[in-house]
PDB file of C-alpha atoms in Angstrom:
ATOM      1  CA  MET A 284     -42.078 -41.240-116.305  1.00 46.00           C
ATOM      2  CA  ARG A 285     -40.117 -38.304-115.022  1.00 46.00           C
ATOM      3  CA  ILE A 286     -43.370 -36.330-114.147  1.00 45.00           C
ATOM      4  CA  SER A 287     -44.807 -39.489-112.310  1.00 48.00           C
ATOM      5  CA  TYR A 288     -41.541 -39.891-110.291  1.00 43.00           C
ATOM      6  CA  VAL A 289     -41.692 -36.235-109.246  1.00 42.00           C
ATOM      7  CA  LEU A 290     -45.323 -36.486-108.261  1.00 43.00           C
ATOM      8  CA  TRP A 291     -44.524 -39.548-106.181  1.00 44.00           C
ATOM      9  CA  VAL A 292     -41.601 -38.034-104.367  1.00 41.00           C
ATOM     10  CA  SER A 293     -43.827 -34.853-103.618  1.00 44.00           C
ATOM     11  CA  LEU A 294     -46.571 -37.070-102.221  1.00 42.00           C
ATOM     12  CA  LEU A 295     -44.032 -38.857 -99.880  1.00 42.00           C
ATOM     13  CA  MET A 296     -42.744 -35.386 -98.718  1.00 42.00           C
ATOM     14  CA  LEU A 297     -46.428 -34.282 -97.926  1.00 40.00           C
ATOM     15  CA  MET A 298     -47.078 -37.451 -95.992  1.00 40.00           C
ATOM     16  CA  SER A 299     -43.871 -36.937 -94.000  1.00 38.00           C
ATOM     17  CA  CYS A 300     -44.662 -33.380 -93.168  1.00 36.00           C
ATOM     18  CA  SER A 301     -48.217 -34.413 -92.037  1.00 37.00           C
ATOM     19  CA  SER A 302     -46.703 -37.180 -89.754  1.00 36.00           C
ATOM     20  CA  ASP A 303     -44.220 -34.566 -88.347  1.00 39.00           C
ATOM     21  CA  ASP A 304     -46.941 -32.076 -87.615  1.00 48.00           C
ATOM     22  CA  ALA A 305     -49.000 -34.700 -85.612  1.00 56.00           C
ATOM     23  CA  SER A 306     -48.226 -34.464 -81.869  1.00 88.00           C
ATOM     24  CA  GLN A 307     -48.974 -36.567 -78.811  1.00 89.00           C
ATOM     25  CA  THR A 308     -49.808 -35.720 -75.231  1.00 92.00           C
ATOM     26  CA  THR A 309     -49.576 -37.855 -72.091  1.00 94.00           C
ATOM     27  CA  ILE A 310     -52.811 -37.965 -70.076  1.00 94.00           C
ATOM     28  CA  ASN A 311     -52.414 -38.897 -66.342  1.00 95.00           C
ATOM     29  CA  GLY A 312     -55.287 -39.712 -64.068  1.00 95.00           C
ATOM     30  CA  ARG A 313     -56.411 -41.722 -61.182  1.00 95.00           C
ATOM     31  CA  VAL A 314     -59.694 -43.577 -60.205  1.00 95.00           C
ATOM     32  CA  GLN A 315     -60.339 -43.343 -56.498  1.00 95.00           C
ATOM     33  CA  ARG A 316     -63.128 -43.804 -53.943  1.00 96.00           C
ATOM     34  CA  ALA A 317     -64.916 -40.524 -53.117  1.00 93.00           C
ATOM     35  CA  LEU A 318     -65.219 -41.596 -49.452  1.00 92.00           C
ATOM     36  CA  ASN A 319     -61.604 -41.924 -48.644  1.00 94.00           C
ATOM     37  CA  GLY A 320     -59.379 -41.289 -51.721  1.00 95.00           C
ATOM     38  CA  VAL A 321     -58.278 -44.967 -52.001  1.00 96.00           C
ATOM     39  CA  GLY A 322     -57.212 -45.796 -55.509  1.00 97.00           C
ATOM     40  CA  VAL A 323     -59.325 -48.414 -57.401  1.00 95.00           C
ATOM     41  CA  ALA A 324     -57.213 -51.009 -59.297  1.00 95.00           C
ATOM     42  CA  ASP A 325     -58.075 -52.865 -62.466  1.00 94.00           C
ATOM     43  CA  HIS A 326     -60.800 -50.236 -63.448  1.00 92.00           C
ATOM     44  CA  SER A 327     -61.515 -49.571 -67.205  1.00 93.00           C
ATOM     45  CA  VAL A 328     -61.522 -46.005 -68.356  1.00 94.00           C
ATOM     46  CA  THR A 329     -61.920 -44.701 -71.954  1.00 95.00           C
ATOM     47  CA  VAL A 330     -59.680 -41.626 -72.498  1.00 95.00           C
ATOM     48  CA  MET A 331     -60.167 -39.453 -75.668  1.00 94.00           C
ATOM     49  CA  THR A 332     -58.681 -36.274 -77.138  1.00 95.00           C
ATOM     50  CA  ARG A 333     -61.035 -34.136 -78.938  1.00 94.00           C
ATOM     51  CA  LYS A 334     -61.313 -30.665 -80.475  1.00 93.00           C
ATOM     52  CA  ALA A 335     -64.042 -28.218 -81.507  1.00 89.00           C
ATOM     53  CA  THR A 336     -64.142 -27.159 -85.088  1.00 85.00           C
ATOM     54  CA  GLY A 337     -66.321 -24.386 -86.659  1.00 80.00           C
ATOM     55  CA  SER A 338     -68.567 -22.005 -84.729  1.00 77.00           C
ATOM     56  CA  GLY A 339     -72.233 -21.382 -83.917  1.00 75.00           C
ATOM     57  CA  LEU A 340     -74.664 -23.668 -85.612  1.00 78.00           C
ATOM     58  CA  PHE A 341     -71.860 -25.186 -87.684  1.00 79.00           C
ATOM     59  CA  SER A 342     -69.616 -26.220 -84.718  1.00 81.00           C
ATOM     60  CA  THR A 343     -68.745 -29.872 -84.322  1.00 90.00           C
ATOM     61  CA  ILE A 344     -66.608 -31.955 -82.110  1.00 89.00           C
ATOM     62  CA  LYS A 345     -63.911 -33.934 -83.777  1.00 91.00           C
ATOM     63  CA  GLU A 346     -62.299 -36.975 -82.033  1.00 91.00           C
ATOM     64  CA  LEU A 347     -58.513 -37.101 -82.508  1.00 94.00           C
ATOM     65  CA  ASP A 348     -57.636 -40.256 -80.597  1.00 95.00           C
ATOM     66  CA  ARG A 349     -58.989 -42.654 -78.042  1.00 95.00           C
ATOM     67  CA  GLN A 350     -57.873 -45.635 -75.951  1.00 95.00           C
ATOM     68  CA  GLU A 351     -59.257 -47.756 -73.292  1.00 96.00           C
ATOM     69  CA  ILE A 352     -56.851 -47.998 -70.310  1.00 95.00           C
ATOM     70  CA  VAL A 353     -56.997 -50.068 -67.031  1.00 95.00           C
ATOM     71  CA  THR A 354     -55.851 -48.523 -63.785  1.00 96.00           C
ATOM     72  CA  ASP A 355     -52.881 -49.996 -61.975  1.00 97.00           C
ATOM     73  CA  ILE A 356     -52.662 -51.394 -58.463  1.00 97.00           C
ATOM     74  CA  ASN A 357     -52.876 -47.875 -56.977  1.00 97.00           C
ATOM     75  CA  GLY A 358     -55.686 -46.727 -59.237  1.00 96.00           C
ATOM     76  CA  ASP A 359     -53.520 -44.639 -61.479  1.00 97.00           C
ATOM     77  CA  PHE A 360     -53.433 -44.599 -65.302  1.00 96.00           C
ATOM     78  CA  SER A 361     -51.301 -42.915 -68.002  1.00 96.00           C
ATOM     79  CA  VAL A 362     -51.788 -42.925 -71.754  1.00 95.00           C
ATOM     80  CA  ASP A 363     -50.251 -41.204 -74.820  1.00 95.00           C
ATOM     81  CA  LEU A 364     -52.780 -39.931 -77.394  1.00 95.00           C
ATOM     82  CA  GLU A 365     -52.645 -37.795 -80.461  1.00 94.00           C
ATOM     83  CA  SER A 366     -53.391 -34.205 -79.832  1.00 91.00           C
ATOM     84  CA  ASP A 367     -52.875 -30.600 -80.871  1.00 88.00           C
ATOM     85  CA  GLN A 368     -52.886 -27.226 -79.138  1.00 85.00           C
ATOM     86  CA  ASP A 369     -56.662 -26.790 -79.283  1.00 88.00           C
ATOM     87  CA  ALA A 370     -57.557 -30.242 -78.004  1.00 93.00           C
ATOM     88  CA  PHE A 371     -59.067 -31.308 -74.812  1.00 94.00           C
ATOM     89  CA  VAL A 372     -59.375 -34.558 -72.908  1.00 94.00           C
ATOM     90  CA  THR A 373     -62.676 -36.387 -72.585  1.00 94.00           C
ATOM     91  CA  ILE A 374     -63.217 -39.323 -70.122  1.00 92.00           C
ATOM     92  CA  VAL A 375     -66.024 -41.916 -70.380  1.00 91.00           C
ATOM     93  CA  HIS A 376     -66.206 -43.969 -67.086  1.00 89.00           C
ATOM     94  CA  GLN A 377     -68.803 -46.777 -66.931  1.00 86.00           C
ATOM     95  CA  GLY A 378     -68.028 -48.351 -63.621  1.00 89.00           C
ATOM     96  CA  ASP A 379     -68.639 -52.074 -62.918  1.00 92.00           C
ATOM     97  CA  ASP A 380     -70.365 -54.437 -60.691  1.00 93.00           C
ATOM     98  CA  ASP A 381     -68.582 -53.175 -57.598  1.00 95.00           C
ATOM     99  CA  TYR A 382     -68.169 -49.379 -58.248  1.00 95.00           C
ATOM    100  CA  SER A 383     -70.340 -46.649 -59.668  1.00 92.00           C
ATOM    101  CA  GLY A 384     -69.616 -44.956 -62.846  1.00 87.00           C
ATOM    102  CA  THR A 385     -71.006 -41.813 -64.667  1.00 77.00           C
ATOM    103  CA  GLY A 386     -71.440 -43.283 -68.132  1.00 76.00           C
ATOM    104  CA  ILE A 387     -71.170 -39.789 -69.522  1.00 78.00           C
ATOM    105  CA  TYR A 388     -68.617 -37.623 -71.289  1.00 82.00           C
ATOM    106  CA  THR A 389     -66.519 -35.507 -68.862  1.00 87.00           C
ATOM    107  CA  ASP A 390     -64.077 -32.944 -70.231  1.00 91.00           C
ATOM    108  CA  TYR A 391     -60.678 -31.847 -68.932  1.00 91.00           C
ATOM    109  CA  SER A 392     -57.845 -29.659 -70.118  1.00 91.00           C
ATOM    110  CA  LEU A 393     -54.749 -31.310 -71.644  1.00 89.00           C
ATOM    111  CA  ASP A 394     -52.514 -30.524 -68.701  1.00 88.00           C
ATOM    112  CA  GLU A 395     -55.013 -31.388 -65.944  1.00 89.00           C
ATOM    113  CA  LEU A 396     -54.509 -34.452 -63.731  1.00 93.00           C
ATOM    114  CA  VAL A 397     -57.808 -36.398 -64.294  1.00 93.00           C
ATOM    115  CA  ILE A 398     -59.297 -37.451 -60.996  1.00 94.00           C
ATOM    116  CA  ILE A 399     -62.286 -39.773 -61.203  1.00 94.00           C
ATOM    117  CA  GLU A 400     -64.200 -40.293 -57.957  1.00 94.00           C
ATOM    118  CA  VAL A 401     -66.352 -43.387 -57.622  1.00 94.00           C
ATOM    119  CA  ASP A 402     -68.562 -44.987 -54.871  1.00 95.00           C
ATOM    120  CA  LYS A 403     -68.068 -48.602 -53.854  1.00 96.00           C
ATOM    121  CA  TYR A 404     -71.362 -50.442 -53.972  1.00 97.00           C
ATOM    122  CA  ILE A 405     -72.871 -51.929 -50.826  1.00 97.00           C
ATOM    123  CA  LYS A 406     -74.927 -54.977 -51.871  1.00 98.00           C
ATOM    124  CA  PHE A 407     -78.132 -56.099 -50.338  1.00 98.00           C
ATOM    125  CA  LYS A 408     -80.291 -59.191 -50.606  1.00 98.00           C
ATOM    126  CA  ILE A 409     -83.862 -58.350 -49.640  1.00 98.00           C
ATOM    127  CA  SER A 410     -86.169 -61.321 -49.005  1.00 98.00           C
ATOM    128  CA  ILE A 411     -89.857 -60.609 -49.523  1.00 97.00           C
ATOM    129  CA  THR A 412     -92.108 -63.165 -47.725  1.00 96.00           C
ATOM    130  CA  HIS A 413     -95.937 -63.293 -47.340  1.00 93.00           C
ATOM    131  CA  THR A 414     -96.705 -65.234 -44.174  1.00 88.00           C
ATOM    132  CA  ASN A 415    -100.016 -63.620 -43.387  1.00 87.00           C
ATOM    133  CA  PRO A 416    -102.138 -63.502 -46.549  1.00 91.00           C
ATOM    134  CA  PHE A 417    -105.736 -62.329 -46.851  1.00 93.00           C
ATOM    135  CA  ASP A 418    -106.640 -63.226 -50.456  1.00 94.00           C
ATOM    136  CA  GLU A 419    -105.458 -63.349 -54.085  1.00 95.00           C
ATOM    137  CA  ASN A 420    -105.795 -59.594 -54.327  1.00 96.00           C
ATOM    138  CA  ASP A 421    -103.045 -58.984 -51.881  1.00 97.00           C
ATOM    139  CA  PHE A 422    -100.428 -56.549 -53.306  1.00 97.00           C
ATOM    140  CA  ILE A 423     -96.977 -55.508 -52.297  1.00 98.00           C
ATOM    141  CA  LYS A 424     -94.433 -53.218 -54.108  1.00 98.00           C
ATOM    142  CA  VAL A 425     -91.051 -52.491 -52.582  1.00 97.00           C
ATOM    143  CA  GLY A 426     -88.080 -50.295 -53.476  1.00 97.00           C
ATOM    144  CA  PHE A 427     -84.694 -49.437 -51.922  1.00 98.00           C
ATOM    145  CA  PHE A 428     -84.677 -46.016 -50.435  1.00 97.00           C
ATOM    146  CA  ALA A 429     -81.215 -44.454 -50.267  1.00 96.00           C
ATOM    147  CA  GLY A 430     -81.868 -40.663 -50.141  1.00 94.00           C
ATOM    148  CA  LEU A 431     -80.758 -38.971 -53.434  1.00 91.00           C
ATOM    149  CA  SER A 432     -78.390 -41.904 -54.342  1.00 93.00           C
ATOM    150  CA  ASN A 433     -79.040 -43.913 -57.390  1.00 91.00           C
ATOM    151  CA  VAL A 434     -79.823 -47.520 -56.492  1.00 95.00           C
ATOM    152  CA  VAL A 435     -79.428 -50.406 -59.005  1.00 94.00           C
ATOM    153  CA  THR A 436     -81.639 -53.505 -58.963  1.00 97.00           C
ATOM    154  CA  THR A 437     -79.406 -56.238 -60.186  1.00 96.00           C
ATOM    155  CA  ALA A 438     -81.574 -59.421 -59.926  1.00 97.00           C
ATOM    156  CA  ILE A 439     -84.926 -60.676 -58.835  1.00 98.00           C
ATOM    157  CA  GLU A 440     -85.426 -64.366 -57.718  1.00 98.00           C
ATOM    158  CA  ASN A 441     -88.934 -65.808 -57.466  1.00 98.00           C
ATOM    159  CA  PHE A 442     -89.668 -69.041 -55.477  1.00 97.00           C
ATOM    160  CA  GLY A 443     -93.385 -68.350 -55.433  1.00 96.00           C
ATOM    161  CA  ILE A 444     -95.487 -66.210 -57.907  1.00 96.00           C
ATOM    162  CA  ASP A 445     -93.696 -64.054 -60.333  1.00 97.00           C
ATOM    163  CA  ASN A 446     -93.161 -60.331 -59.998  1.00 97.00           C
ATOM    164  CA  THR A 447     -95.102 -57.953 -62.077  1.00 97.00           C
ATOM    165  CA  TYR A 448     -94.070 -57.677 -65.692  1.00 94.00           C
ATOM    166  CA  ILE A 449     -95.311 -54.891 -68.098  1.00 91.00           C
ATOM    167  CA  PRO A 450     -94.665 -55.799 -71.671  1.00 89.00           C
ATOM    168  CA  VAL A 451     -93.706 -53.302 -74.474  1.00 85.00           C
ATOM    169  CA  GLU A 452     -96.404 -50.806 -75.285  1.00 83.00           C
ATOM    170  CA  GLN A 453     -96.316 -49.396 -78.858  1.00 83.00           C
ATOM    171  CA  LEU A 454     -97.212 -45.651 -78.909  1.00 83.00           C
ATOM    172  CA  PRO A 455     -99.684 -44.355 -81.549  1.00 84.00           C
ATOM    173  CA  GLY A 456     -97.240 -41.910 -82.936  1.00 78.00           C
ATOM    174  CA  GLY A 457     -94.371 -44.415 -83.147  1.00 77.00           C
ATOM    175  CA  GLY A 458     -91.847 -45.612 -80.606  1.00 78.00           C
ATOM    176  CA  SER A 459     -92.622 -47.648 -77.530  1.00 79.00           C
ATOM    177  CA  ILE A 460     -92.604 -47.859 -73.697  1.00 81.00           C
ATOM    178  CA  GLY A 461     -91.143 -50.721 -71.788  1.00 75.00           C
ATOM    179  CA  PRO A 462     -90.806 -53.536 -71.102  1.00 87.00           C
ATOM    180  CA  VAL A 463     -90.772 -52.900 -67.317  1.00 89.00           C
ATOM    181  CA  GLU A 464     -90.069 -55.508 -64.619  1.00 93.00           C
ATOM    182  CA  GLU A 465     -91.458 -54.148 -61.245  1.00 96.00           C
ATOM    183  CA  THR A 466     -90.492 -55.297 -57.737  1.00 98.00           C
ATOM    184  CA  SER A 467     -94.182 -55.803 -57.061  1.00 98.00           C
ATOM    185  CA  TRP A 468     -96.420 -58.890 -56.646  1.00 98.00           C
ATOM    186  CA  THR A 469    -100.172 -59.588 -56.566  1.00 97.00           C
ATOM    187  CA  GLY A 470    -101.311 -62.768 -54.872  1.00 96.00           C
ATOM    188  CA  ILE A 471    -100.731 -64.969 -51.873  1.00 94.00           C
ATOM    189  CA  ASP A 472     -97.588 -67.081 -52.561  1.00 94.00           C
ATOM    190  CA  VAL A 473     -94.919 -64.343 -52.559  1.00 96.00           C
ATOM    191  CA  ASN A 474     -91.419 -65.706 -51.670  1.00 97.00           C
ATOM    192  CA  SER A 475     -88.827 -63.637 -53.547  1.00 98.00           C
ATOM    193  CA  ASN A 476     -85.332 -62.121 -53.292  1.00 98.00           C
ATOM    194  CA  ILE A 477     -84.338 -58.762 -54.691  1.00 98.00           C
ATOM    195  CA  TYR A 478     -80.702 -57.887 -55.056  1.00 98.00           C
ATOM    196  CA  TYR A 479     -79.701 -54.151 -54.847  1.00 98.00           C
ATOM    197  CA  SER A 480     -76.372 -52.347 -55.275  1.00 97.00           C
ATOM    198  CA  VAL A 481     -76.298 -49.044 -53.299  1.00 97.00           C
ATOM    199  CA  PRO A 482     -73.554 -46.413 -53.286  1.00 96.00           C
ATOM    200  CA  GLU A 483     -71.526 -46.269 -50.131  1.00 95.00           C
ATOM    201  CA  SER A 484     -72.139 -42.370 -50.091  1.00 93.00           C
ATOM    202  CA  ALA A 485     -75.914 -42.989 -49.571  1.00 94.00           C
ATOM    203  CA  THR A 486     -77.496 -41.379 -46.508  1.00 91.00           C
ATOM    204  CA  HIS A 487     -80.238 -43.972 -45.940  1.00 94.00           C
ATOM    205  CA  PHE A 488     -80.550 -47.760 -46.333  1.00 97.00           C
ATOM    206  CA  LYS A 489     -84.258 -48.545 -46.046  1.00 97.00           C
ATOM    207  CA  ILE A 490     -87.097 -50.459 -47.685  1.00 97.00           C
ATOM    208  CA  ARG A 491     -89.831 -48.350 -49.135  1.00 97.00           C
ATOM    209  CA  TRP A 492     -93.008 -50.344 -49.340  1.00 97.00           C
ATOM    210  CA  TYR A 493     -96.594 -50.010 -50.656  1.00 98.00           C
ATOM    211  CA  MET A 494     -99.298 -52.630 -49.679  1.00 97.00           C
ATOM    212  CA  THR A 495    -102.872 -53.513 -50.208  1.00 97.00           C
ATOM    213  CA  LYS A 496    -104.705 -56.063 -48.005  1.00 94.00           C
ATOM    214  CA  ASN A 497    -108.451 -56.548 -47.756  1.00 93.00           C
ATOM    215  CA  GLY A 498    -108.888 -53.360 -49.820  1.00 92.00           C
ATOM    216  CA  VAL A 499    -106.812 -51.270 -47.398  1.00 96.00           C
ATOM    217  CA  HIS A 500    -103.832 -49.361 -48.822  1.00 97.00           C
ATOM    218  CA  THR A 501    -100.803 -48.666 -46.599  1.00 97.00           C
ATOM    219  CA  ASP A 502     -97.179 -47.674 -47.154  1.00 97.00           C
ATOM    220  CA  GLY A 503     -94.127 -46.832 -45.213  1.00 97.00           C
ATOM    221  CA  PHE A 504     -90.415 -47.286 -44.605  1.00 97.00           C
ATOM    222  CA  SER A 505     -88.544 -49.906 -42.787  1.00 96.00           C
ATOM    223  CA  SER A 506     -85.901 -49.061 -40.150  1.00 94.00           C
ATOM    224  CA  ASP A 507     -82.351 -48.441 -41.352  1.00 95.00           C
ATOM    225  CA  ILE A 508     -80.782 -51.743 -42.560  1.00 97.00           C
ATOM    226  CA  PRO A 509     -77.403 -52.551 -40.958  1.00 95.00           C
ATOM    227  CA  TYR A 510     -74.701 -53.349 -43.458  1.00 96.00           C
ATOM    228  CA  ASP A 511     -71.070 -54.504 -43.998  1.00 95.00           C
ATOM    229  CA  ASN A 512     -69.583 -53.148 -47.318  1.00 90.00           C
ATOM    230  CA  SER A 513     -67.509 -56.339 -47.669  1.00 91.00           C
ATOM    231  CA  GLU A 514     -70.444 -58.654 -48.009  1.00 95.00           C
ATOM    232  CA  ILE A 515     -73.995 -59.161 -49.420  1.00 97.00           C
ATOM    233  CA  ASN A 516     -76.271 -57.969 -46.641  1.00 97.00           C
ATOM    234  CA  SER A 517     -79.452 -59.908 -46.067  1.00 97.00           C
ATOM    235  CA  PHE A 518     -82.692 -58.429 -44.798  1.00 97.00           C
ATOM    236  CA  VAL A 519     -86.162 -60.044 -44.555  1.00 97.00           C
ATOM    237  CA  PHE A 520     -89.272 -58.001 -45.275  1.00 95.00           C
ATOM    238  CA  ASP A 521     -92.235 -60.027 -44.042  1.00 94.00           C
ATOM    239  CA  TYR A 522     -95.713 -58.559 -44.675  1.00 90.00           C
TER     240      TYR A 522
END
């Protein structure tokens, strides 16, 4: 009994020492619009502390702590996480329906103020109408051209024929490609809406189109589409 008691006390002491050795650090940051520095409220950010262990081929990254935090009314956030002297901060920022995100791990030092710059999305509703058809082989494919900016297609509505759908293709060596839903149509009765989200930092706001009528292939760009970043901007592309 005496030995068991001593072992139990020793275990409690070790656990206490381990707890005392653990430290915490406060991570401060801000989510703001890249265009004007205005803070973005109610934005979710995942904050982690991590550290590298080992070296060379045997090196690994160990996660010490993580927490998902929401920015305050000014776009600021602050969170206490477990850490140590060799740790660094990692941020994962996904964005949402209204603001862009990176969706990747970005590293910062422990004492660094974390600044996450985002783009507000400008939203467009592009209506595709076919008022001068030739025959059932008519083809149209459109995309939103925004320079080097990443454009998100958020929805497609069809009131006539369906847009092109390419099912999953199984590869001979394993794996697969697709499925793919294209913003293209083949036929006469085309009456559709495409919804796009475009970063406000984009340098162009145009429709890129490819068309086939009567066996003749043509392509081009629309003029710049006017927009208001506080509403869904409508534009009709009639071919």
